[in-house]
Coordinates of C-alpha atoms in Angstrom, one line a residue:
M71 CA 108.5 107.9 109.3
N72 CA 105.6 110.1 110.2
N73 CA 105.9 113.9 110.7
A74 CA 102.1 114.7 111.0
T75 CA 101.0 117.5 113.2
P76 CA 99.9 116.2 116.6
R77 CA 96.2 116.3 117.3
A78 CA 94.0 115.7 120.3
P79 CA 92.1 112.4 120.3
E80 CA 88.5 112.5 119.1
Q81 CA 85.7 111.2 121.3
A82 CA 83.7 108.6 119.4
N83 CA 80.3 107.4 120.4
P84 CA 80.7 104.3 122.7
D85 CA 80.1 101.1 120.8
T86 CA 77.5 99.0 122.7
T87 CA 77.4 96.2 120.1
T88 CA 81.0 95.0 120.5
P89 CA 81.4 91.7 122.4
A90 CA 82.7 92.0 125.9
T91 CA 86.5 91.5 126.1
I92 CA 87.0 91.7 129.9
R93 CA 87.1 88.4 131.8
P94 CA 85.9 89.3 135.3
E95 CA 88.1 86.6 136.9
E96 CA 91.1 88.1 135.2
A97 CA 90.3 91.6 136.4
A98 CA 89.8 90.3 139.9
H99 CA 93.1 88.4 139.8
F100 CA 95.1 91.4 138.7
G101 CA 93.1 93.8 140.9
A102 CA 94.1 91.7 144.0
M103 CA 97.7 92.5 143.1
A104 CA 97.2 96.2 142.9
A105 CA 98.8 97.1 146.2
E106 CA 102.1 95.4 145.3
W107 CA 102.2 96.5 141.6
W108 CA 104.9 99.1 142.2
D109 CA 107.0 97.0 144.5
P110 CA 109.9 95.6 142.4
K111 CA 110.2 92.7 144.8
G112 CA 106.4 92.0 145.0
S113 CA 104.0 90.1 142.9
S114 CA 104.8 92.2 139.8
A115 CA 108.6 91.8 140.1
M116 CA 108.7 90.1 136.6
L117 CA 107.0 93.1 135.0
H118 CA 109.6 95.4 136.6
K119 CA 112.3 93.4 134.9
L120 CA 110.4 93.3 131.6
N121 CA 109.5 97.0 131.5
P122 CA 113.0 98.3 130.5
V123 CA 113.2 95.7 127.7
R124 CA 109.8 96.8 126.3
L125 CA 110.7 100.4 126.6
G126 CA 113.9 99.9 124.6
F127 CA 111.8 98.5 121.8
I128 CA 109.2 101.3 122.1
R129 CA 111.8 104.1 122.0
K130 CA 113.3 102.8 118.7
A131 CA 109.9 102.3 117.2
I132 CA 108.6 105.8 118.0
D133 CA 111.8 107.4 116.8
A134 CA 111.5 105.5 113.5
H135 CA 107.8 106.1 113.1
F136 CA 107.6 109.8 114.1
G137 CA 111.0 110.7 112.7
G138 CA 112.4 111.8 116.1
D139 CA 115.9 112.4 117.3
S140 CA 117.1 109.4 119.2
R141 CA 118.8 111.8 121.7
A142 CA 115.7 113.7 122.4
L143 CA 114.4 113.5 126.0
K144 CA 110.8 114.0 125.1
P145 CA 110.2 112.2 121.8
L146 CA 106.4 111.9 122.5
A147 CA 106.0 115.6 123.2
G148 CA 102.7 116.7 121.6
R149 CA 101.6 113.1 121.0
R150 CA 98.5 111.4 122.5
V151 CA 99.3 108.0 124.0
L152 CA 97.0 105.2 125.1
D153 CA 98.0 102.2 127.1
A154 CA 95.3 99.6 127.0
G155 CA 95.5 97.1 129.9
C156 CA 97.7 99.4 131.9
G157 CA 97.6 97.7 135.3
A158 CA 98.8 100.2 137.9
G159 CA 100.7 102.3 135.3
L160 CA 104.2 100.8 135.0
L161 CA 104.3 101.7 131.3
C162 CA 102.1 104.8 131.5
E163 CA 104.5 106.7 133.7
P164 CA 107.7 106.3 131.6
L165 CA 105.6 107.2 128.5
A166 CA 104.4 110.3 130.2
R167 CA 108.1 111.2 131.1
L168 CA 108.9 110.8 127.4
G169 CA 106.5 113.7 126.8
G170 CA 103.3 111.8 125.9
E171 CA 99.8 112.9 127.0
V172 CA 98.9 109.5 128.3
T173 CA 95.6 107.8 128.9
G174 CA 95.6 104.4 130.7
V175 CA 92.7 102.0 130.6
D176 CA 92.3 98.8 132.7
A177 CA 89.6 96.4 133.7
A178 CA 90.3 96.4 137.4
P179 CA 89.2 99.4 139.5
E180 CA 91.8 98.6 142.1
N181 CA 94.6 98.9 139.5
I182 CA 93.2 102.3 138.3
A183 CA 93.1 103.5 141.9
A184 CA 96.7 102.4 142.5
A185 CA 97.8 103.9 139.2
S186 CA 96.2 107.3 139.9
A187 CA 97.6 107.5 143.4
H188 CA 101.2 106.7 142.2
A189 CA 101.0 109.1 139.3
E190 CA 99.8 111.9 141.5
A191 CA 102.6 111.2 144.0
S192 CA 105.0 111.3 141.1
G193 CA 103.7 114.6 139.8
L194 CA 102.5 113.1 136.5
A195 CA 99.2 114.0 134.9
I196 CA 97.9 110.7 133.4
D197 CA 94.2 110.2 132.5
Y198 CA 93.2 106.8 133.9
R199 CA 90.0 105.1 132.9
C200 CA 88.4 101.8 134.0
G201 CA 86.1 99.6 131.8
E202 CA 85.7 98.1 128.4
L203 CA 87.9 99.8 125.9
S204 CA 85.2 100.0 123.2
S205 CA 82.7 101.6 125.7
L206 CA 85.0 104.6 126.5
G207 CA 84.7 106.3 123.1
L208 CA 88.5 106.9 122.7
T209 CA 90.0 107.5 119.3
G210 CA 92.7 109.4 117.4
Y211 CA 95.7 108.3 119.5
D212 CA 99.2 108.7 117.9
L213 CA 100.6 105.8 119.9
V214 CA 98.6 102.8 121.2
C215 CA 100.3 100.2 123.4
S216 CA 98.9 97.0 124.7
L217 CA 101.6 94.8 126.2
E218 CA 101.1 91.4 127.8
V219 CA 97.3 91.9 127.6
I220 CA 95.7 90.1 124.6
E221 CA 96.3 86.7 126.3
H222 CA 94.0 87.8 129.1
V223 CA 91.0 89.0 127.1
A224 CA 87.8 87.0 126.4
D225 CA 87.5 87.9 122.7
K226 CA 90.9 88.5 121.0
A227 CA 89.3 89.6 117.7
A228 CA 87.0 92.1 119.4
F229 CA 89.8 93.4 121.5
L230 CA 92.1 94.1 118.5
K231 CA 89.3 95.8 116.7
G232 CA 88.7 97.9 119.7
L233 CA 92.4 98.8 119.8
A234 CA 92.4 99.6 116.1
A235 CA 89.4 102.0 116.6
T236 CA 91.5 104.1 119.0
L237 CA 94.4 104.5 116.6
A238 CA 94.9 107.7 114.5
D239 CA 95.1 107.0 110.8
D240 CA 98.8 107.7 110.8
G241 CA 99.4 106.3 114.3
L242 CA 101.6 103.6 115.7
M243 CA 100.5 100.6 117.7
I244 CA 102.8 98.3 119.8
L245 CA 101.7 94.9 120.9
S246 CA 103.4 92.1 122.9
A247 CA 102.4 88.7 124.1
P248 CA 103.9 85.4 125.3
N249 CA 104.1 82.9 122.5
R250 CA 102.2 79.6 122.8
S251 CA 105.2 77.4 122.7
A252 CA 106.9 74.6 124.6
L253 CA 109.4 77.1 126.0
S254 CA 106.7 79.5 127.3
R255 CA 104.9 76.6 129.0
L256 CA 108.2 75.5 130.7
L257 CA 109.4 79.0 131.7
L258 CA 106.3 81.0 132.3
V259 CA 103.8 78.5 133.6
E260 CA 105.7 75.5 134.9
G261 CA 108.7 77.6 136.0
A262 CA 107.8 81.1 137.0
E263 CA 104.5 80.3 138.6
R264 CA 105.6 77.2 140.4
L265 CA 108.7 79.0 141.7
G266 CA 106.6 81.9 142.9
M267 CA 108.2 84.4 140.5
V268 CA 104.7 85.1 139.2
P269 CA 101.4 84.6 141.2
R270 CA 99.7 81.3 140.5
G271 CA 96.9 81.6 138.0
T272 CA 98.5 84.5 136.1
H273 CA 99.0 82.6 132.9
D274 CA 96.7 80.4 130.9
W275 CA 99.1 78.8 128.4
S276 CA 96.3 77.8 126.0
A277 CA 95.3 81.5 125.6
F278 CA 98.8 82.6 124.5
P279 CA 98.6 83.6 120.8
T280 CA 101.2 82.5 118.3
F281 CA 102.6 85.2 116.1
E282 CA 100.8 83.7 113.1
E283 CA 97.5 83.8 115.0
L284 CA 98.1 87.4 116.0
T285 CA 98.8 88.3 112.4
Q286 CA 95.5 86.8 111.3
L287 CA 93.6 88.7 114.1
A288 CA 95.4 91.9 113.1
T289 CA 94.4 91.5 109.5
Q290 CA 90.8 91.1 110.5
A291 CA 91.1 94.4 112.4
D292 CA 92.6 96.1 109.3
L293 CA 96.0 96.3 111.0
A294 CA 99.3 95.5 109.4
L295 CA 102.0 94.1 111.7
G296 CA 105.7 94.9 111.3
E297 CA 108.6 92.4 111.8
P298 CA 108.4 91.0 115.3
T299 CA 111.2 91.0 117.8
G300 CA 111.6 88.3 120.4
I301 CA 111.9 88.8 124.2
S302 CA 114.1 86.0 125.5
W303 CA 115.6 85.0 128.8
S304 CA 119.0 83.6 129.7
P305 CA 120.8 83.1 133.1
T306 CA 123.5 85.6 132.1
R307 CA 121.4 88.3 130.3
G308 CA 118.1 88.0 132.0
L309 CA 115.2 89.3 129.8
H310 CA 116.4 90.8 126.5
L311 CA 115.4 91.6 123.0
S312 CA 116.4 88.9 120.5
E313 CA 115.5 87.2 117.2
D314 CA 114.0 84.2 119.1
L315 CA 110.2 84.6 119.3
S316 CA 109.6 81.3 121.1
L317 CA 109.1 82.8 124.6
N318 CA 107.6 86.2 123.9
F319 CA 107.4 88.7 121.1
I320 CA 106.8 92.4 120.6
V321 CA 105.7 94.0 117.4
T322 CA 104.6 97.3 115.8
A323 CA 101.3 97.7 113.9
R324 CA 99.7 100.4 111.9
R325 CA 96.4 100.8 110.0
A326 CA 96.5 98.6 106.8
G327 CA 97.4 100.8 103.9
A328 CA 99.1 103.5 106.0
S329 CA 102.3 104.9 104.6
E330 CA 105.5 103.8 106.3
D331 CA 107.4 106.9 105.2

């Protein structure tokens, strides 16, 4: 539990020596979907179904970490929040409604344009940026989220180190990714893409990290992961949090050595 006084994020000098993490073909693929990103029946329909599940995990995590009241409407009030790989802002907007001062970063300019337009129409002040995370000089964030992103980057180790650099010493990070398993290949690639639930080419199964691999990468970035929670699917419940990590997992992280109380 963390009751530190909120602070504004510092601006670090951009790091020009960090390896590039953006895959241009990935940015182009997701940028081409920008116009439909907010359509719950469009190409991002699966994300619309996934978002409430992820937000349920995030709400419990921030209440535990910051010592908040689970009944509070604005648990992120006074907190600086970063969503890295934000797409068109599906996660940024609810985080802003929870009171966070939100920055969203994405590799595709089309996504940033769509995110900015939607936020403005919704009356939300969200700071959207486009480009390599490590080149933007962002640091000191109380909450850093990067959900369903690491499987799309060119250099996972460099990306996690870049994320770690944005996190305040006593901050909370939340990561999620599809697991590289037989089930994820069947449901996410062979199933969802072939059935048109997700656009073809969205997933490269070989790039999915296992939880063990993510743990090793986090250690290299001086991050300590918490206990992971699975995101599962069933015909009766749809997507939901579970103990089964085989399809997808979501997990908290903090700076190695940071106090948990």
